[in-house]
Tab-separated table of C-alpha atoms in Angstrom:
chain	number	residue	atom	x	y	z
A	27	MET	CA	139.607	93.630	4.275
A	28	SER	CA	139.573	97.085	3.212
A	29	ASP	CA	139.543	95.850	-0.387
A	30	GLY	CA	136.053	94.460	0.359
A	31	PHE	CA	134.830	98.098	1.362
A	32	GLU	CA	136.760	99.950	-0.900
A	33	PRO	CA	136.968	98.792	-4.504
A	34	ARG	CA	138.368	101.059	-7.170
A	35	SER	CA	135.576	102.121	-9.706
A	36	VAL	CA	135.789	104.155	-12.746
A	37	HIS	CA	132.217	105.285	-11.987
A	38	ARG	CA	133.120	106.796	-8.434
A	39	GLY	CA	130.842	109.597	-7.735
A	40	ARG	CA	127.970	108.135	-9.657
A	41	PHE	CA	125.051	106.460	-8.020
A	42	ARG	CA	124.293	103.321	-9.944
A	43	PRO	CA	121.471	101.521	-8.017
A	44	PHE	CA	122.046	97.871	-9.011
A	45	ALA	CA	125.836	97.924	-8.484
A	46	ALA	CA	125.044	99.677	-5.067
A	47	PHE	CA	122.434	97.202	-4.144
A	48	LEU	CA	124.783	94.083	-4.771
A	49	VAL	CA	127.284	95.715	-2.464
A	50	ALA	CA	124.790	96.405	0.149
A	51	LEU	CA	123.437	92.747	-0.014
A	52	ARG	CA	126.819	91.448	0.121
A	53	PHE	CA	127.643	93.419	3.286
A	54	LEU	CA	124.434	92.896	5.012
A	55	THR	CA	123.744	89.416	4.407
A	56	ARG	CA	125.320	85.795	3.809
A	57	LEU	CA	123.399	85.616	0.558
A	58	PRO	CA	125.728	84.818	-2.327
A	59	VAL	CA	126.446	87.614	-4.886
A	60	PRO	CA	128.877	85.544	-7.242
A	61	PHE	CA	129.036	88.265	-9.955
A	62	ILE	CA	129.512	91.250	-7.901
A	63	ARG	CA	133.029	92.227	-9.385
A	64	THR	CA	131.519	92.199	-12.940
A	65	VAL	CA	129.435	95.501	-12.166
A	66	ASP	CA	132.534	97.398	-11.061
A	67	PRO	CA	131.256	97.625	-7.441
A	68	PRO	CA	131.010	101.234	-5.802
A	69	ARG	CA	132.426	101.812	-2.326
A	70	LEU	CA	130.327	100.753	0.461
A	71	ARG	CA	129.745	103.977	1.852
A	72	ASP	CA	128.206	105.242	-1.600
A	73	SER	CA	126.105	101.876	-1.553
A	74	MET	CA	124.432	102.451	1.710
A	75	ALA	CA	121.263	103.991	0.278
A	76	MET	CA	120.277	100.503	-0.832
A	77	PHE	CA	120.574	99.387	2.808
A	78	PRO	CA	116.650	99.652	3.230
A	79	VAL	CA	116.177	97.573	0.154
A	80	VAL	CA	118.285	94.840	1.524
A	81	GLY	CA	116.144	95.043	4.525
A	82	LEU	CA	113.009	94.845	2.255
A	83	ILE	CA	114.335	91.598	0.925
A	84	VAL	CA	115.290	90.066	4.357
A	85	GLY	CA	112.194	91.214	6.241
A	86	GLY	CA	110.129	89.667	3.181
A	87	LEU	CA	111.846	86.349	3.421
A	88	MET	CA	111.308	86.349	7.185
A	89	ALA	CA	107.817	86.987	6.837
A	90	GLY	CA	107.435	84.158	4.324
A	91	ALA	CA	108.952	81.846	6.919
A	92	LEU	CA	106.391	83.053	9.523
A	93	LEU	CA	103.613	82.706	7.113
A	94	LEU	CA	105.008	79.147	5.977
A	95	ALA	CA	105.296	77.986	9.362
A	96	HIS	CA	101.710	79.325	10.261
A	97	GLU	CA	100.194	77.559	7.198
A	98	LEU	CA	101.716	74.371	8.703
A	99	ARG	CA	99.761	74.969	11.903
A	100	LEU	CA	102.623	75.401	14.046
A	101	PRO	CA	102.068	77.326	17.319
A	102	GLU	CA	102.164	81.192	16.650
A	103	LEU	CA	105.213	81.796	18.982
A	104	PHE	CA	107.211	79.047	17.470
A	105	CYS	CA	106.337	80.577	14.018
A	106	GLY	CA	107.769	83.812	15.220
A	107	LEU	CA	110.929	82.159	16.540
A	108	LEU	CA	111.338	80.287	13.243
A	109	ALA	CA	110.927	83.498	11.346
A	110	ILE	CA	113.656	85.166	13.599
A	111	GLY	CA	116.075	82.228	13.317
A	112	PHE	CA	115.799	82.242	9.465
A	113	GLY	CA	116.519	85.996	9.511
A	114	LEU	CA	119.769	85.118	11.739
A	115	LEU	CA	120.730	82.791	8.843
A	116	LEU	CA	120.194	85.476	6.221
A	117	THR	CA	122.228	87.844	7.908
A	118	GLY	CA	124.742	85.720	9.954
A	119	ALA	CA	123.448	87.450	13.031
A	120	PHE	CA	125.135	90.491	12.067
A	121	HIS	CA	122.997	92.914	14.130
A	122	GLU	CA	122.317	90.853	16.907
A	123	ASP	CA	125.936	90.237	17.568
A	124	GLY	CA	126.304	94.065	17.698
A	125	LEU	CA	123.694	94.223	20.175
A	126	ALA	CA	125.120	91.402	22.264
A	127	ASP	CA	128.489	93.500	22.250
A	128	VAL	CA	127.010	96.792	23.125
A	129	ALA	CA	125.185	95.167	26.038
A	130	ASP	CA	128.420	93.693	27.397
A	131	GLY	CA	130.567	96.753	26.847
A	132	PHE	CA	128.069	99.353	28.148
A	133	GLY	CA	127.063	97.066	31.139
A	134	GLY	CA	130.416	95.578	32.031
A	135	GLY	CA	132.894	98.281	31.300
A	136	SER	CA	133.730	101.048	33.848
A	137	THR	CA	135.688	103.432	31.325
A	138	ARG	CA	135.565	104.168	27.708
A	139	ASP	CA	138.696	102.038	26.802
A	140	ASP	CA	137.322	99.151	28.998
A	141	ARG	CA	133.966	99.412	27.058
A	142	LEU	CA	135.608	99.402	23.605
A	143	ALA	CA	137.899	96.327	24.553
A	144	ILE	CA	134.849	94.510	25.657
A	145	MET	CA	132.773	95.067	22.749
A	146	ARG	CA	135.842	93.864	20.362
A	147	ASP	CA	136.121	90.536	22.604
A	148	SER	CA	134.423	87.931	20.369
A	149	ARG	CA	133.187	86.037	23.616
A	150	ILE	CA	129.996	86.766	24.959
A	151	GLY	CA	129.173	87.936	28.422
A	152	ALA	CA	126.275	87.983	30.863
A	153	TYR	CA	124.714	91.126	29.673
A	154	GLY	CA	125.009	90.262	26.039
A	155	THR	CA	123.196	87.038	26.846
A	156	LEU	CA	120.558	88.644	28.769
A	157	ALA	CA	119.929	91.139	25.920
A	158	LEU	CA	119.515	88.322	23.471
A	159	VAL	CA	117.493	86.244	25.586
A	160	ILE	CA	114.905	89.136	26.297
A	161	VAL	CA	114.891	90.651	22.618
A	162	ILE	CA	114.811	87.416	20.368
A	163	PRO	CA	111.701	86.030	22.201
A	164	ALA	CA	110.101	89.570	22.263
A	165	ARG	CA	110.669	89.890	18.496
A	166	ALA	CA	109.174	86.551	17.982
A	167	ALA	CA	106.225	87.391	20.116
A	168	LEU	CA	105.555	90.665	18.042
A	169	LEU	CA	105.648	88.635	14.893
A	170	ALA	CA	103.184	86.044	15.959
A	171	SER	CA	100.800	88.853	16.820
A	172	LEU	CA	100.755	89.989	13.302
A	173	LEU	CA	99.472	86.518	12.176
A	174	SER	CA	95.903	87.671	12.655
A	175	LEU	CA	96.395	89.712	9.585
A	176	PRO	CA	96.139	88.656	6.028
A	177	ALA	CA	99.251	87.255	4.556
A	178	TYR	CA	100.086	90.124	2.241
A	179	ALA	CA	99.733	92.695	5.366
A	180	VAL	CA	102.230	90.644	7.460
A	181	LEU	CA	104.651	90.732	4.355
A	182	VAL	CA	104.265	94.500	4.125
A	183	LEU	CA	104.559	95.379	7.804
A	184	VAL	CA	107.775	93.026	8.517
A	185	ALA	CA	109.489	93.982	5.343
A	186	GLY	CA	108.715	97.705	6.033
A	187	ALA	CA	110.144	97.566	9.502
A	188	ALA	CA	113.102	95.847	8.350
A	189	ALA	CA	113.902	98.446	5.762
A	190	PHE	CA	113.345	101.538	7.951
A	191	SER	CA	115.440	100.138	10.723
A	192	ARG	CA	118.437	99.516	8.164
A	193	SER	CA	118.059	102.966	6.783
A	194	LEU	CA	118.743	104.404	10.362
A	195	MET	CA	121.792	102.614	10.360
A	196	VAL	CA	122.915	104.762	7.550
A	197	ASP	CA	121.704	107.917	9.295
A	198	LEU	CA	123.749	106.968	12.565
A	199	LEU	CA	126.962	106.436	10.352
A	200	SER	CA	126.437	109.709	8.699
A	201	SER	CA	125.659	111.856	11.537
A	202	THR	CA	127.891	110.393	14.305
A	203	ARG	CA	131.467	110.355	14.742
A	204	PRO	CA	133.156	106.866	14.895
A	205	ALA	CA	134.291	105.921	18.529
A	206	ARG	CA	137.408	104.287	17.194
A	207	SER	CA	139.781	104.690	14.275
A	208	ASP	CA	140.098	101.033	13.264
A	209	GLY	CA	136.704	99.422	13.599
A	210	LEU	CA	134.270	98.087	10.927
A	211	ALA	CA	132.166	101.183	10.874
A	212	THR	CA	135.401	103.129	10.126
A	213	LEU	CA	136.617	100.744	7.356
A	214	ALA	CA	133.155	100.846	5.824
A	215	GLY	CA	133.325	104.715	5.499
A	216	GLN	CA	130.977	107.428	6.385
A	217	PRO	CA	128.111	107.974	4.028
A	218	SER	CA	127.244	111.529	2.688
A	219	ARG	CA	124.207	113.257	4.129
A	220	ARG	CA	122.624	112.889	0.518
A	221	THR	CA	123.121	108.947	1.053
A	222	ALA	CA	121.664	109.027	4.219
A	223	LEU	CA	118.737	111.082	3.243
A	224	LEU	CA	118.095	108.823	0.189
A	225	ALA	CA	118.256	105.816	2.604
A	226	ILE	CA	115.599	107.547	5.116
A	227	ALA	CA	113.314	108.315	2.202
A	228	ILE	CA	113.532	104.842	0.881
A	229	GLY	CA	112.866	103.099	4.284
A	230	SER	CA	110.173	105.412	5.529
A	231	LEU	CA	108.198	105.233	2.467
A	232	ALA	CA	108.319	101.381	2.685
A	233	ALA	CA	107.499	101.522	6.225
A	234	GLY	CA	105.197	104.402	6.436
A	235	LEU	CA	102.941	103.859	3.523
A	236	GLY	CA	102.605	99.965	4.181
A	237	ALA	CA	101.527	100.727	7.711
A	238	TRP	CA	99.169	103.421	6.685
A	239	SER	CA	97.521	101.370	4.074
A	240	ILE	CA	97.048	98.275	6.396
A	241	LEU	CA	96.618	99.847	9.876
A	242	SER	CA	96.181	103.702	10.157
A	243	TRP	CA	98.065	106.691	9.397
A	244	GLU	CA	98.605	106.939	13.275
A	245	ALA	CA	100.004	103.750	13.541
A	246	ALA	CA	102.311	104.483	10.465
A	247	VAL	CA	103.583	107.848	12.268
A	248	LEU	CA	103.932	106.201	15.617
A	249	GLY	CA	105.986	103.396	14.184
A	250	LEU	CA	108.217	105.721	12.548
A	251	ILE	CA	108.683	107.765	15.734
A	252	ALA	CA	109.325	104.625	17.827
A	253	ALA	CA	111.964	103.501	15.571
A	254	LEU	CA	113.557	107.005	15.628
A	255	LEU	CA	113.272	107.308	19.451
A	256	ALA	CA	114.921	103.882	19.841
A	257	LEU	CA	117.958	104.906	17.637
A	258	ALA	CA	118.100	108.426	19.232
A	259	SER	CA	118.348	106.872	22.531
A	260	LEU	CA	120.930	104.191	21.752
A	261	ARG	CA	122.983	107.095	20.233
A	262	ALA	CA	122.865	109.357	23.186
A	263	LEU	CA	123.929	106.289	25.312
A	264	ALA	CA	126.713	105.517	22.953
A	265	MET	CA	128.192	109.233	22.944
A	266	ARG	CA	128.035	109.051	26.671
A	267	LYS	CA	129.680	105.613	27.051
A	268	ILE	CA	132.250	105.509	24.331
A	269	GLY	CA	132.198	108.994	22.415
A	270	GLY	CA	130.575	107.796	19.203
A	271	GLN	CA	129.443	105.021	16.995
A	272	THR	CA	130.922	101.716	16.035
A	273	GLY	CA	129.387	98.726	13.811
A	274	ASP	CA	128.344	97.249	16.983
A	275	VAL	CA	126.236	100.290	18.032
A	276	CYS	CA	124.972	100.411	14.435
A	277	GLY	CA	123.812	96.806	14.598
A	278	ALA	CA	122.095	97.337	17.941
A	279	GLY	CA	120.180	100.204	16.520
A	280	GLN	CA	118.751	98.212	13.822
A	281	VAL	CA	117.549	95.505	16.274
A	282	MET	CA	116.070	98.040	18.543
A	283	ALA	CA	114.378	100.140	15.871
A	284	GLU	CA	112.896	97.419	14.256
A	285	THR	CA	111.702	95.840	17.505
A	286	ALA	CA	110.057	99.262	18.640
A	287	MET	CA	108.288	99.567	15.207
A	288	LEU	CA	107.064	96.086	15.367
A	289	ALA	CA	105.655	96.771	18.978
A	290	VAL	CA	103.838	99.886	17.528
A	291	PHE	CA	102.192	97.681	14.804
A	292	ALA	CA	101.189	94.757	17.158
A	293	GLY	CA	99.784	97.161	19.587
A	294	ALA	CA	97.784	98.992	16.949
A	295	LEU	CA	95.968	95.813	16.123
A	296	SER	CA	94.151	96.003	19.303
A	297	PHE	CA	92.623	99.430	18.030
A	298	HIS	CA	92.200	98.177	14.247
């Protein structure tokens, strides 16, 4: 497993956007990247600045599925669920799995060790099931509410939210100590502050400028703040429950941040 995260590179220390993008794409999605070894891939932690770029692609494809279903005159909520389902296929439910594990661990464990053990268990419990049952339809409804906008606006808003929420994962990994010494987040490595800031810059520009141009500057600022607050709340909870972050916490943070941002965008439509 460590070989997939820490390839040897003669270019170590240099930022190569295309190679970093391929590594990030391979890590965050199930999309095939057959020629990744030919570009001498950098370490994953050095490639995390490209997480929001991958988010743009995933969000754009989800928006495309949403719009295509809407063009077929399908019910709007079904269109939203279809888009979410397509996103789950693209990512292998990477982030949603983290959300379910965090809900199970934080909800069902009485001690730090119990919570970490539950989060590592591949089986889903009642808390994880409830979290998914609530969050997935909620996200679908939020996506459906955007269908009153032109197609390009839906594409920009959904892709922007997906990008910024993934940039926040990099910030969480950079600023928060790992809760365990052998988890996925530890194997992936801790990104530098420079990498985290670059990811935040890319994600915030994509989401902020897009929302500003389509909705308003107030919606753009509130959307960014809502996503930041969602992640900050989860981080504070994780520090209290398990003493740090894990890959599951990062995945849950992405889902919560994206949902919070989409909620602001949907709410702004009533004032638009």
